Short mmCIF file of N, CA, C and O in Angstrom, two decimals:
data_model
loop_
_atom_site.label_atom_id
_atom_site.label_comp_id
_atom_site.label_asym_id
_atom_site.label_seq_id
_atom_site.Cartn_x
_atom_site.Cartn_y
_atom_site.Cartn_z
N UNK A 161 -10.77 -5.98 -22.07
CA UNK A 161 -9.64 -6.76 -21.62
C UNK A 161 -8.62 -6.58 -22.56
O UNK A 161 -8.97 -6.98 -23.50
N UNK A 162 -7.72 -5.82 -22.00
CA UNK A 162 -6.25 -5.96 -22.94
C UNK A 162 -5.57 -6.78 -22.55
O UNK A 162 -5.47 -7.33 -21.67
N UNK A 163 -4.70 -7.07 -23.70
CA UNK A 163 -4.00 -7.90 -23.55
C UNK A 163 -1.87 -7.35 -24.02
O UNK A 163 -1.92 -6.47 -24.56
N UNK A 164 -0.84 -8.27 -23.57
CA UNK A 164 0.36 -7.19 -22.93
C UNK A 164 0.91 -8.72 -22.90
O UNK A 164 0.70 -9.50 -21.79
N UNK A 165 1.87 -8.66 -23.92
CA UNK A 165 2.93 -9.57 -24.03
C UNK A 165 3.87 -9.14 -22.77
O UNK A 165 4.58 -7.82 -22.94
N UNK A 166 4.26 -9.99 -22.33
CA UNK A 166 5.24 -9.62 -20.95
C UNK A 166 6.09 -10.75 -20.93
O UNK A 166 6.46 -12.08 -20.94
N UNK A 167 7.45 -9.78 -20.80
CA UNK A 167 8.70 -10.97 -20.80
C UNK A 167 9.06 -11.37 -19.62
O UNK A 167 9.67 -10.12 -18.93
N UNK A 168 9.46 -12.28 -19.23
CA UNK A 168 9.61 -12.35 -17.58
C UNK A 168 10.87 -13.67 -17.61
O UNK A 168 10.97 -14.29 -17.89
N UNK A 169 11.74 -13.15 -16.82
CA UNK A 169 12.95 -14.08 -16.05
C UNK A 169 12.67 -15.62 -16.01
O UNK A 169 11.76 -15.28 -15.05
N UNK A 170 12.87 -16.34 -16.54
CA UNK A 170 12.84 -17.50 -16.05
C UNK A 170 12.61 -18.11 -14.65
O UNK A 170 11.65 -18.18 -14.01
N UNK A 171 13.67 -17.63 -14.02
CA UNK A 171 13.50 -17.61 -12.40
C UNK A 171 12.47 -16.75 -11.58
O UNK A 171 11.74 -17.79 -10.69
N UNK A 172 12.04 -15.78 -11.97
CA UNK A 172 10.79 -14.91 -11.34
C UNK A 172 9.82 -15.83 -11.62
O UNK A 172 9.13 -15.77 -11.42
N UNK A 173 9.54 -16.23 -13.57
CA UNK A 173 8.47 -16.22 -13.50
C UNK A 173 8.14 -17.90 -12.83
O UNK A 173 7.24 -18.55 -12.27
N UNK A 174 9.11 -18.69 -12.39
CA UNK A 174 9.04 -20.40 -11.62
C UNK A 174 8.68 -19.88 -10.34
O UNK A 174 7.95 -20.52 -9.91
N UNK A 175 8.83 -18.62 -9.81
CA UNK A 175 8.63 -18.36 -8.53
C UNK A 175 7.31 -17.91 -8.38
O UNK A 175 6.49 -18.27 -7.66
N UNK A 176 6.87 -17.18 -9.63
CA UNK A 176 5.84 -16.84 -9.46
C UNK A 176 4.38 -17.43 -9.97
O UNK A 176 3.26 -17.64 -9.28
N UNK A 177 4.85 -18.80 -10.57
CA UNK A 177 4.05 -19.93 -11.09
C UNK A 177 4.19 -20.50 -9.28
O UNK A 177 2.62 -21.34 -9.22
N UNK A 178 4.64 -21.20 -8.75
CA UNK A 178 4.97 -21.61 -7.74
C UNK A 178 4.28 -21.00 -6.47
O UNK A 178 3.37 -21.68 -5.70
N UNK A 179 4.20 -19.58 -6.62
CA UNK A 179 3.37 -18.82 -5.62
C UNK A 179 1.88 -18.92 -6.03
O UNK A 179 0.75 -18.86 -4.80
N UNK A 180 1.48 -18.64 -7.33
CA UNK A 180 0.30 -18.87 -7.72
C UNK A 180 -0.44 -19.91 -7.61
O UNK A 180 -1.16 -20.07 -7.16
N UNK A 181 0.62 -21.21 -7.65
CA UNK A 181 -0.40 -22.36 -7.36
C UNK A 181 -0.74 -22.09 -5.77
O UNK A 181 -1.46 -23.23 -5.53
N UNK A 182 0.21 -21.95 -4.89
CA UNK A 182 0.27 -22.51 -3.37
C UNK A 182 -1.02 -21.62 -3.29
O UNK A 182 -1.83 -21.96 -2.26
N UNK A 183 -0.88 -20.50 -4.19
CA UNK A 183 -2.65 -19.30 -3.91
C UNK A 183 -3.89 -19.89 -4.43
O UNK A 183 -4.96 -19.63 -4.53
N UNK A 184 -3.58 -20.79 -5.36
CA UNK A 184 -4.62 -21.34 -6.01
C UNK A 184 -5.20 -20.35 -6.91
O UNK A 184 -6.66 -20.09 -7.06
N UNK A 185 -4.53 -19.80 -7.71
CA UNK A 185 -4.96 -18.81 -8.68
C UNK A 185 -4.03 -18.95 -10.13
O UNK A 185 -2.96 -19.75 -10.22
N UNK A 186 -4.30 -18.51 -11.40
CA UNK A 186 -3.54 -18.47 -12.51
C UNK A 186 -2.65 -18.32 -12.29
O UNK A 186 -2.09 -16.51 -11.78
N UNK A 187 -1.15 -18.03 -13.01
CA UNK A 187 -0.72 -17.13 -13.45
C UNK A 187 -0.83 -15.31 -13.56
O UNK A 187 -0.51 -14.36 -13.07
N UNK A 188 -1.86 -15.88 -14.72
CA UNK A 188 -2.27 -14.53 -14.97
C UNK A 188 -2.58 -13.54 -13.81
O UNK A 188 -2.86 -12.54 -13.62
N UNK A 189 -3.57 -14.35 -13.28
CA UNK A 189 -4.54 -13.68 -12.01
C UNK A 189 -3.46 -13.24 -11.08
O UNK A 189 -3.80 -12.34 -10.41
N UNK A 190 -2.30 -13.81 -10.42
CA UNK A 190 -1.28 -13.66 -10.03
C UNK A 190 -0.70 -12.11 -10.60
O UNK A 190 -0.72 -11.15 -9.78
N UNK A 191 -0.47 -12.04 -11.77
CA UNK A 191 0.02 -11.18 -11.84
C UNK A 191 -0.41 -9.63 -12.40
O UNK A 191 -0.38 -8.84 -11.56
N UNK A 192 -1.76 -9.94 -12.49
CA UNK A 192 -2.68 -8.84 -12.76
C UNK A 192 -2.98 -8.18 -10.59
O UNK A 192 -3.09 -6.91 -10.96
N UNK A 193 -3.41 -9.21 -10.16
CA UNK A 193 -2.84 -8.64 -8.63
C UNK A 193 -2.24 -7.87 -8.22
O UNK A 193 -2.08 -7.10 -7.58
N UNK A 194 -0.58 -8.66 -8.52
CA UNK A 194 0.45 -7.68 -8.34
C UNK A 194 0.55 -6.75 -8.79
O UNK A 194 0.78 -5.55 -8.37
N UNK A 195 0.20 -6.16 -10.06
CA UNK A 195 0.20 -5.50 -11.02
C UNK A 195 -1.04 -4.11 -9.87
O UNK A 195 -0.28 -2.98 -9.85
N UNK A 196 -1.98 -4.46 -9.88
CA UNK A 196 -3.22 -3.98 -9.08
C UNK A 196 -2.81 -3.20 -7.54
O UNK A 196 -2.77 -2.45 -7.39
N UNK A 197 -1.73 -4.37 -7.02
CA UNK A 197 -1.37 -4.06 -5.27
C UNK A 197 0.23 -2.71 -6.06
O UNK A 197 -0.19 -2.12 -4.95
N UNK A 198 0.51 -2.97 -6.81
CA UNK A 198 1.61 -1.82 -7.20
C UNK A 198 1.17 -0.16 -7.36
O UNK A 198 1.61 0.27 -6.84
N UNK A 199 -0.18 -0.87 -8.42
CA UNK A 199 -0.76 0.85 -9.20
C UNK A 199 -1.27 1.37 -7.34
O UNK A 199 -0.89 2.50 -7.22
N UNK A 200 -2.07 0.62 -6.80
CA UNK A 200 -2.59 0.94 -5.55
C UNK A 200 -1.77 1.53 -4.63
O UNK A 200 -1.59 2.58 -3.99
N UNK A 201 -0.46 0.98 -4.61
CA UNK A 201 0.87 1.69 -3.64
C UNK A 201 0.97 2.57 -3.69
O UNK A 201 1.05 3.77 -3.18
N UNK A 202 1.38 3.28 -5.33
CA UNK A 202 1.74 4.31 -6.01
C UNK A 202 0.96 5.46 -6.07
O UNK A 202 0.92 6.53 -5.88
N UNK A 203 -0.69 4.87 -6.08
CA UNK A 203 -1.55 6.23 -5.94
C UNK A 203 -1.34 6.98 -4.82
O UNK A 203 -1.90 7.64 -4.58
N UNK A 204 -1.48 5.67 -3.45
CA UNK A 204 -1.91 6.09 -2.33
C UNK A 204 -0.34 6.87 -2.02
O UNK A 204 -0.67 8.02 -1.12
N UNK A 205 0.74 6.96 -2.55
CA UNK A 205 1.88 7.31 -2.32
C UNK A 205 1.91 9.03 -2.14
O UNK A 205 1.92 10.02 -1.81
N UNK A 206 1.05 8.99 -3.98
CA UNK A 206 0.86 10.34 -4.68
C UNK A 206 0.00 11.09 -3.35
O UNK A 206 -0.18 12.14 -3.53
N UNK A 207 -1.17 10.20 -3.56
CA UNK A 207 -1.97 10.60 -2.37
C UNK A 207 -1.93 11.39 -1.15
O UNK A 207 -2.10 12.52 -0.48
N UNK A 208 -0.87 11.22 -0.63
CA UNK A 208 -0.48 11.44 0.85
C UNK A 208 0.96 12.44 0.48
O UNK A 208 0.79 13.38 1.12
N UNK A 209 1.04 12.47 -0.50
CA UNK A 209 2.52 13.35 -0.71
C UNK A 209 1.55 14.62 -1.19
O UNK A 209 1.91 15.97 -0.63
N UNK A 210 0.44 14.45 -1.83
CA UNK A 210 -0.50 15.73 -2.17
C UNK A 210 -0.92 16.39 -0.72
O UNK A 210 -1.01 17.50 -0.90
N UNK A 211 -1.44 15.46 -0.23
CA UNK A 211 -2.10 15.85 0.90
C UNK A 211 -1.25 16.71 2.12
O UNK A 211 -1.28 17.86 2.57
N UNK A 212 0.40 16.12 1.94
CA UNK A 212 1.37 16.62 2.93
C UNK A 212 1.44 17.83 2.18
O UNK A 212 1.86 19.14 3.04
N UNK A 213 1.33 17.80 0.67
CA UNK A 213 1.83 19.32 0.28
C UNK A 213 0.68 20.67 0.83
O UNK A 213 1.77 22.04 0.89
N UNK A 214 -0.20 20.20 1.04
CA UNK A 214 -1.19 21.00 1.34
C UNK A 214 -1.89 21.48 3.45
O UNK A 214 -2.13 22.49 3.41
N UNK A 215 -0.69 20.55 3.68
CA UNK A 215 -0.65 20.96 4.93
C UNK A 215 -0.21 21.92 5.73
O UNK A 215 0.67 22.83 4.63
N UNK A 216 -0.49 22.53 6.91
CA UNK A 216 -0.20 23.74 7.24
C UNK A 216 0.42 22.90 8.61
O UNK A 216 -0.88 23.25 9.82
N UNK A 217 1.35 23.17 8.93
CA UNK A 217 2.00 23.22 10.47
C UNK A 217 1.48 23.95 11.76
O UNK A 217 0.97 23.59 12.33
N UNK A 218 1.34 25.07 11.19
CA UNK A 218 0.47 26.48 12.17
C UNK A 218 -1.02 25.58 12.56
O UNK A 218 -1.39 25.63 13.45
N UNK A 219 -1.80 25.31 11.40
CA UNK A 219 -3.03 25.13 11.85
C UNK A 219 -2.96 23.47 12.60
O UNK A 219 -3.67 23.33 13.73
N UNK A 220 -2.11 22.61 12.00
CA UNK A 220 -1.99 21.23 13.34
C UNK A 220 -1.30 21.44 14.44
O UNK A 220 -2.17 21.11 15.61
N UNK A 221 -0.84 22.54 14.83
CA UNK A 221 -0.13 22.87 16.14
C UNK A 221 -1.38 23.83 17.10
O UNK A 221 -1.33 22.97 18.05
N UNK A 222 -2.31 24.58 15.97
CA UNK A 222 -3.41 24.97 16.88
C UNK A 222 -4.56 24.06 17.01
O UNK A 222 -4.84 23.86 18.39
N UNK A 223 -4.58 22.58 16.33
CA UNK A 223 -5.25 21.83 16.65
C UNK A 223 -4.62 20.70 17.50
O UNK A 223 -5.76 20.34 18.75
N UNK A 224 -3.65 20.48 17.78
CA UNK A 224 -3.03 19.84 18.71
C UNK A 224 -3.20 20.56 19.94
O UNK A 224 -3.38 20.16 21.13
N UNK A 225 -2.91 21.95 20.04
CA UNK A 225 -3.05 22.73 21.44
C UNK A 225 -4.71 22.58 21.78
O UNK A 225 -5.03 22.73 23.30
N UNK A 226 -5.36 22.66 21.05
CA UNK A 226 -6.74 22.20 21.67
C UNK A 226 -7.60 21.16 21.89
O UNK A 226 -8.45 21.03 22.84
N UNK A 227 -6.43 20.21 21.57
CA UNK A 227 -6.69 18.74 22.07
C UNK A 227 -6.85 18.46 23.86
O UNK A 227 -5.83 19.43 24.43
N UNK A 228 -7.74 18.06 24.23
CA UNK A 228 -7.57 17.76 25.90
C UNK A 228 -6.28 17.30 26.03
O UNK A 228 -5.75 16.50 25.85
N UNK A 229 -6.11 17.84 27.69
CA UNK A 229 -4.61 17.15 28.02
C UNK A 229 -4.76 16.06 29.17
O UNK A 229 -5.24 15.83 30.11
N UNK A 230 -5.18 14.70 28.82
CA UNK A 230 -5.83 13.39 29.21
C UNK A 230 -4.89 12.44 29.11
O UNK A 230 -4.02 12.64 28.02
N UNK A 231 -5.01 11.49 29.97
CA UNK A 231 -4.52 10.43 30.16
C UNK A 231 -4.81 9.62 28.90
O UNK A 231 -6.14 9.71 28.83
N UNK A 232 -4.08 8.78 28.25
CA UNK A 232 -4.42 7.94 27.23
C UNK A 232 -5.28 6.52 28.11
O UNK A 232 -5.13 6.39 29.23
N UNK A 233 -6.01 6.48 27.13
CA UNK A 233 -7.35 5.59 27.50
C UNK A 233 -6.39 4.14 27.62
O UNK A 233 -6.02 3.80 26.43
N UNK A 234 -6.65 3.19 28.39
CA UNK A 234 -6.56 1.94 28.50
C UNK A 234 -6.28 1.33 27.52
O UNK A 234 -7.27 1.01 26.43
N UNK A 235 -4.66 0.75 26.99
CA UNK A 235 -4.33 0.28 25.62
C UNK A 235 -3.51 0.93 24.98
O UNK A 235 -2.81 0.34 23.86
N UNK A 236 -3.97 2.52 24.82
CA UNK A 236 -3.24 3.13 24.58
C UNK A 236 -2.02 3.67 24.91
O UNK A 236 -1.34 4.76 24.03
N UNK A 237 -1.80 3.43 25.89
CA UNK A 237 -0.41 4.10 26.73
C UNK A 237 1.13 3.45 25.88
O UNK A 237 1.42 2.84 24.95
N UNK A 238 2.04 4.63 26.02
CA UNK A 238 3.25 4.22 25.35
C UNK A 238 3.51 3.06 26.21
O UNK A 238 3.45 3.01 27.53
N UNK A 239 4.76 2.11 25.64
CA UNK A 239 5.38 1.53 26.05
C UNK A 239 6.39 1.72 26.98
O UNK A 239 7.00 3.08 26.91
#
């Protein structure tokens, strides 16, 4: 495991400590989880941008045209 010295503004650290206490985890675990969530969000965004770049609108239109013209299932209706 790597160690990294982190400078955090007092007000942010105090809030992080409070939230960590409420979640019953250490401040360290809170920071590690927050970093993991951010990295995951950025990787997910990059994945979808890459998929979007590979997309072919004409192929999607063809797929959509081949879909049956049916009423939505109960619970799937638009408001």
